[in-house]
PDB file of N, CA and C in Angstrom:
ATOM      1  N   MET A 940      27.089 -22.821 -23.458  1.00  0.00           N
ATOM      2  CA  MET A 940      25.848 -22.940 -22.736  1.00  0.00           C
ATOM      3  C   MET A 940      26.041 -23.815 -21.513  1.00  0.00           C
ATOM      4  N   LYS A 941      25.445 -23.404 -20.403  1.00  0.00           N
ATOM      5  CA  LYS A 941      25.547 -24.208 -19.189  1.00  0.00           C
ATOM      6  C   LYS A 941      24.530 -25.339 -19.229  1.00  0.00           C
ATOM      7  N   PRO A 942      24.904 -26.509 -18.753  1.00  0.00           N
ATOM      8  CA  PRO A 942      23.916 -27.587 -18.675  1.00  0.00           C
ATOM      9  C   PRO A 942      22.919 -27.297 -17.559  1.00  0.00           C
ATOM     10  N   GLN A 943      21.656 -27.544 -17.804  1.00  0.00           N
ATOM     11  CA  GLN A 943      20.603 -27.320 -16.822  1.00  0.00           C
ATOM     12  C   GLN A 943      20.482 -28.556 -15.924  1.00  0.00           C
ATOM     13  N   PRO A 944      20.525 -28.376 -14.624  1.00  0.00           N
ATOM     14  CA  PRO A 944      20.361 -29.540 -13.740  1.00  0.00           C
ATOM     15  C   PRO A 944      18.922 -30.051 -13.813  1.00  0.00           C
ATOM     16  N   THR A 945      18.779 -31.351 -13.732  1.00  0.00           N
ATOM     17  CA  THR A 945      17.437 -31.922 -13.829  1.00  0.00           C
ATOM     18  C   THR A 945      16.702 -31.858 -12.499  1.00  0.00           C
ATOM     19  N   ASP A 946      17.444 -31.959 -11.386  1.00  0.00           N
ATOM     20  CA  ASP A 946      16.815 -31.912 -10.077  1.00  0.00           C
ATOM     21  C   ASP A 946      17.378 -30.708  -9.317  1.00  0.00           C
ATOM     22  N   ILE A 947      16.649 -29.621  -9.330  1.00  0.00           N
ATOM     23  CA  ILE A 947      17.154 -28.417  -8.672  1.00  0.00           C
ATOM     24  C   ILE A 947      16.624 -28.282  -7.255  1.00  0.00           C
ATOM     25  N   GLY A 948      15.752 -29.150  -6.831  1.00  0.00           N
ATOM     26  CA  GLY A 948      15.238 -29.119  -5.469  1.00  0.00           C
ATOM     27  C   GLY A 948      14.057 -28.160  -5.336  1.00  0.00           C
ATOM     28  N   PRO A 949      13.560 -28.037  -4.128  1.00  0.00           N
ATOM     29  CA  PRO A 949      12.408 -27.146  -3.925  1.00  0.00           C
ATOM     30  C   PRO A 949      12.819 -25.685  -4.088  1.00  0.00           C
ATOM     31  N   PRO A 950      11.911 -24.858  -4.532  1.00  0.00           N
ATOM     32  CA  PRO A 950      12.266 -23.448  -4.704  1.00  0.00           C
ATOM     33  C   PRO A 950      12.523 -22.776  -3.361  1.00  0.00           C
ATOM     34  N   ARG A 951      13.458 -21.859  -3.359  1.00  0.00           N
ATOM     35  CA  ARG A 951      13.755 -21.130  -2.120  1.00  0.00           C
ATOM     36  C   ARG A 951      12.664 -20.090  -1.893  1.00  0.00           C
ATOM     37  N   THR A 952      12.090 -20.114  -0.729  1.00  0.00           N
ATOM     38  CA  THR A 952      11.017 -19.169  -0.427  1.00  0.00           C
ATOM     39  C   THR A 952      11.376 -18.233   0.721  1.00  0.00           C
ATOM     40  N   ASP A 953      12.576 -18.376   1.287  1.00  0.00           N
ATOM     41  CA  ASP A 953      12.906 -17.543   2.440  1.00  0.00           C
ATOM     42  C   ASP A 953      13.008 -16.066   2.057  1.00  0.00           C
ATOM     43  N   ARG A 954      13.728 -15.754   1.014  1.00  0.00           N
ATOM     44  CA  ARG A 954      13.921 -14.346   0.649  1.00  0.00           C
ATOM     45  C   ARG A 954      12.674 -13.729   0.007  1.00  0.00           C
ATOM     46  N   PRO A 955      12.080 -14.322  -1.031  1.00  0.00           N
ATOM     47  CA  PRO A 955      10.903 -13.684  -1.631  1.00  0.00           C
ATOM     48  C   PRO A 955       9.733 -13.590  -0.656  1.00  0.00           C
ATOM     49  N   LEU A 956       9.588 -14.571   0.216  1.00  0.00           N
ATOM     50  CA  LEU A 956       8.469 -14.542   1.157  1.00  0.00           C
ATOM     51  C   LEU A 956       8.635 -13.383   2.127  1.00  0.00           C
ATOM     52  N   ALA A 957       9.845 -13.176   2.613  1.00  0.00           N
ATOM     53  CA  ALA A 957      10.082 -12.073   3.533  1.00  0.00           C
ATOM     54  C   ALA A 957       9.835 -10.745   2.824  1.00  0.00           C
ATOM     55  N   ARG A 958      10.264 -10.637   1.588  1.00  0.00           N
ATOM     56  CA  ARG A 958      10.043  -9.390   0.845  1.00  0.00           C
ATOM     57  C   ARG A 958       8.559  -9.171   0.600  1.00  0.00           C
ATOM     58  N   TYR A 959       7.832 -10.245   0.310  1.00  0.00           N
ATOM     59  CA  TYR A 959       6.400 -10.127   0.037  1.00  0.00           C
ATOM     60  C   TYR A 959       5.663  -9.659   1.284  1.00  0.00           C
ATOM     61  N   LEU A 960       6.016 -10.202   2.459  1.00  0.00           N
ATOM     62  CA  LEU A 960       5.343  -9.777   3.685  1.00  0.00           C
ATOM     63  C   LEU A 960       5.630  -8.317   3.981  1.00  0.00           C
ATOM     64  N   CYS A 961       6.861  -7.891   3.726  1.00  0.00           N
ATOM     65  CA  CYS A 961       7.225  -6.497   3.960  1.00  0.00           C
ATOM     66  C   CYS A 961       6.438  -5.590   3.017  1.00  0.00           C
ATOM     67  N   GLU A 962       6.340  -5.980   1.752  1.00  0.00           N
ATOM     68  CA  GLU A 962       5.603  -5.169   0.787  1.00  0.00           C
ATOM     69  C   GLU A 962       4.122  -5.139   1.130  1.00  0.00           C
ATOM     70  N   THR A 963       3.583  -6.251   1.633  1.00  0.00           N
ATOM     71  CA  THR A 963       2.171  -6.281   2.000  1.00  0.00           C
ATOM     72  C   THR A 963       1.916  -5.335   3.163  1.00  0.00           C
ATOM     73  N   ARG A 964       2.801  -5.323   4.146  1.00  0.00           N
ATOM     74  CA  ARG A 964       2.644  -4.398   5.276  1.00  0.00           C
ATOM     75  C   ARG A 964       2.719  -2.963   4.803  1.00  0.00           C
ATOM     76  N   ARG A 965       3.655  -2.690   3.913  1.00  0.00           N
ATOM     77  CA  ARG A 965       3.817  -1.321   3.410  1.00  0.00           C
ATOM     78  C   ARG A 965       2.584  -0.900   2.619  1.00  0.00           C
ATOM     79  N   ASP A 966       2.047  -1.799   1.797  1.00  0.00           N
ATOM     80  CA  ASP A 966       0.847  -1.480   1.030  1.00  0.00           C
ATOM     81  C   ASP A 966      -0.330  -1.210   1.955  1.00  0.00           C
ATOM     82  N   ASP A 967      -0.473  -2.035   3.001  1.00  0.00           N
ATOM     83  CA  ASP A 967      -1.570  -1.815   3.952  1.00  0.00           C
ATOM     84  C   ASP A 967      -1.413  -0.481   4.660  1.00  0.00           C
ATOM     85  N   MET A 968      -0.186  -0.136   5.030  1.00  0.00           N
ATOM     86  CA  MET A 968       0.053   1.137   5.712  1.00  0.00           C
ATOM     87  C   MET A 968      -0.272   2.307   4.786  1.00  0.00           C
ATOM     88  N   LEU A 969       0.156   2.224   3.525  1.00  0.00           N
ATOM     89  CA  LEU A 969      -0.121   3.307   2.586  1.00  0.00           C
ATOM     90  C   LEU A 969      -1.608   3.437   2.302  1.00  0.00           C
ATOM     91  N   LYS A 970      -2.319   2.313   2.236  1.00  0.00           N
ATOM     92  CA  LYS A 970      -3.770   2.373   2.039  1.00  0.00           C
ATOM     93  C   LYS A 970      -4.449   3.037   3.225  1.00  0.00           C
ATOM     94  N   PHE A 971      -4.001   2.718   4.433  1.00  0.00           N
ATOM     95  CA  PHE A 971      -4.586   3.327   5.632  1.00  0.00           C
ATOM     96  C   PHE A 971      -4.315   4.823   5.660  1.00  0.00           C
ATOM     97  N   ILE A 972      -3.071   5.209   5.377  1.00  0.00           N
ATOM     98  CA  ILE A 972      -2.731   6.637   5.387  1.00  0.00           C
ATOM     99  C   ILE A 972      -3.498   7.373   4.291  1.00  0.00           C
ATOM    100  N   GLY A 973      -3.582   6.789   3.120  1.00  0.00           N
ATOM    101  CA  GLY A 973      -4.321   7.415   2.024  1.00  0.00           C
ATOM    102  C   GLY A 973      -5.796   7.548   2.339  1.00  0.00           C
ATOM    103  N   GLY A 974      -6.377   6.530   2.948  1.00  0.00           N
ATOM    104  CA  GLY A 974      -7.784   6.605   3.327  1.00  0.00           C
ATOM    105  C   GLY A 974      -8.032   7.660   4.386  1.00  0.00           C
ATOM    106  N   THR A 975      -7.128   7.762   5.348  1.00  0.00           N
ATOM    107  CA  THR A 975      -7.267   8.766   6.402  1.00  0.00           C
ATOM    108  C   THR A 975      -7.163  10.171   5.833  1.00  0.00           C
ATOM    109  N   ILE A 976      -6.193  10.385   4.952  1.00  0.00           N
ATOM    110  CA  ILE A 976      -6.034  11.704   4.332  1.00  0.00           C
ATOM    111  C   ILE A 976      -7.258  12.036   3.475  1.00  0.00           C
ATOM    112  N   GLY A 977      -7.764  11.058   2.757  1.00  0.00           N
ATOM    113  CA  GLY A 977      -8.965  11.274   1.947  1.00  0.00           C
ATOM    114  C   GLY A 977     -10.168  11.641   2.797  1.00  0.00           C
ATOM    115  N   PHE A 978     -10.332  10.965   3.920  1.00  0.00           N
ATOM    116  CA  PHE A 978     -11.450  11.251   4.824  1.00  0.00           C
ATOM    117  C   PHE A 978     -11.333  12.667   5.389  1.00  0.00           C
ATOM    118  N   ILE A 979     -10.137  13.046   5.816  1.00  0.00           N
ATOM    119  CA  ILE A 979      -9.923  14.393   6.356  1.00  0.00           C
ATOM    120  C   ILE A 979     -10.199  15.438   5.279  1.00  0.00           C
ATOM    121  N   PHE A 980      -9.780  15.168   4.044  1.00  0.00           N
ATOM    122  CA  PHE A 980     -10.031  16.099   2.950  1.00  0.00           C
ATOM    123  C   PHE A 980     -11.530  16.274   2.719  1.00  0.00           C
ATOM    124  N   LEU A 981     -12.269  15.176   2.717  1.00  0.00           N
ATOM    125  CA  LEU A 981     -13.722  15.275   2.485  1.00  0.00           C
ATOM    126  C   LEU A 981     -14.417  16.028   3.604  1.00  0.00           C
ATOM    127  N   VAL A 982     -14.030  15.773   4.843  1.00  0.00           N
ATOM    128  CA  VAL A 982     -14.631  16.499   5.971  1.00  0.00           C
ATOM    129  C   VAL A 982     -14.313  17.986   5.857  1.00  0.00           C
ATOM    130  N   GLY A 983     -13.078  18.321   5.521  1.00  0.00           N
ATOM    131  CA  GLY A 983     -12.706  19.724   5.344  1.00  0.00           C
ATOM    132  C   GLY A 983     -13.472  20.377   4.215  1.00  0.00           C
ATOM    133  N   LEU A 984     -13.692  19.655   3.140  1.00  0.00           N
ATOM    134  CA  LEU A 984     -14.458  20.183   2.013  1.00  0.00           C
ATOM    135  C   LEU A 984     -15.895  20.484   2.423  1.00  0.00           C
ATOM    136  N   VAL A 985     -16.501  19.581   3.173  1.00  0.00           N
ATOM    137  CA  VAL A 985     -17.876  19.801   3.654  1.00  0.00           C
ATOM    138  C   VAL A 985     -17.927  21.015   4.580  1.00  0.00           C
ATOM    139  N   VAL A 986     -16.943  21.164   5.446  1.00  0.00           N
ATOM    140  CA  VAL A 986     -16.912  22.306   6.369  1.00  0.00           C
ATOM    141  C   VAL A 986     -16.767  23.611   5.586  1.00  0.00           C
ATOM    142  N   VAL A 987     -15.877  23.638   4.612  1.00  0.00           N
ATOM    143  CA  VAL A 987     -15.684  24.857   3.814  1.00  0.00           C
ATOM    144  C   VAL A 987     -16.951  25.197   3.042  1.00  0.00           C
ATOM    145  N   ILE A 988     -17.602  24.218   2.448  1.00  0.00           N
ATOM    146  CA  ILE A 988     -18.852  24.473   1.717  1.00  0.00           C
ATOM    147  C   ILE A 988     -19.920  24.985   2.671  1.00  0.00           C
ATOM    148  N   GLY A 989     -19.987  24.412   3.866  1.00  0.00           N
ATOM    149  CA  GLY A 989     -20.969  24.892   4.857  1.00  0.00           C
ATOM    150  C   GLY A 989     -20.699  26.322   5.271  1.00  0.00           C
ATOM    151  N   ILE A 990     -19.446  26.663   5.499  1.00  0.00           N
ATOM    152  CA  ILE A 990     -19.106  28.045   5.877  1.00  0.00           C
ATOM    153  C   ILE A 990     -19.448  29.008   4.736  1.00  0.00           C
ATOM    154  N   LEU A 991     -19.155  28.615   3.498  1.00  0.00           N
ATOM    155  CA  LEU A 991     -19.477  29.482   2.372  1.00  0.00           C
ATOM    156  C   LEU A 991     -20.983  29.670   2.225  1.00  0.00           C
ATOM    157  N   LYS A 992     -21.766  28.629   2.502  1.00  0.00           N
ATOM    158  CA  LYS A 992     -23.236  28.763   2.434  1.00  0.00           C
ATOM    159  C   LYS A 992     -23.730  29.727   3.499  1.00  0.00           C
ATOM    160  N   LEU A 993     -23.104  29.695   4.679  1.00  0.00           N
ATOM    161  CA  LEU A 993     -23.524  30.608   5.737  1.00  0.00           C
ATOM    162  C   LEU A 993     -23.167  32.061   5.400  1.00  0.00           C
ATOM    163  N   ILE A 994     -22.027  32.255   4.759  1.00  0.00           N
ATOM    164  CA  ILE A 994     -21.594  33.621   4.433  1.00  0.00           C
ATOM    165  C   ILE A 994     -22.426  34.197   3.290  1.00  0.00           C
ATOM    166  N   PHE A 995     -22.633  33.421   2.232  1.00  0.00           N
ATOM    167  CA  PHE A 995     -23.349  33.950   1.062  1.00  0.00           C
ATOM    168  C   PHE A 995     -24.767  33.509   1.154  1.00  0.00           C
TER     169      PHE A 995
END
């Protein structure tokens, strides 16, 4: 078993922080793209329903 050091110093935040910011940007981008696609789908659905009402 390795001995555990008693004073390991402050935690390193350079690598996890950079990864967290990258993941946050990616999540925000995916939410925006998903919301845009959802909005376009709903508008298309309304248009198709309107066209079908006019035909029948």
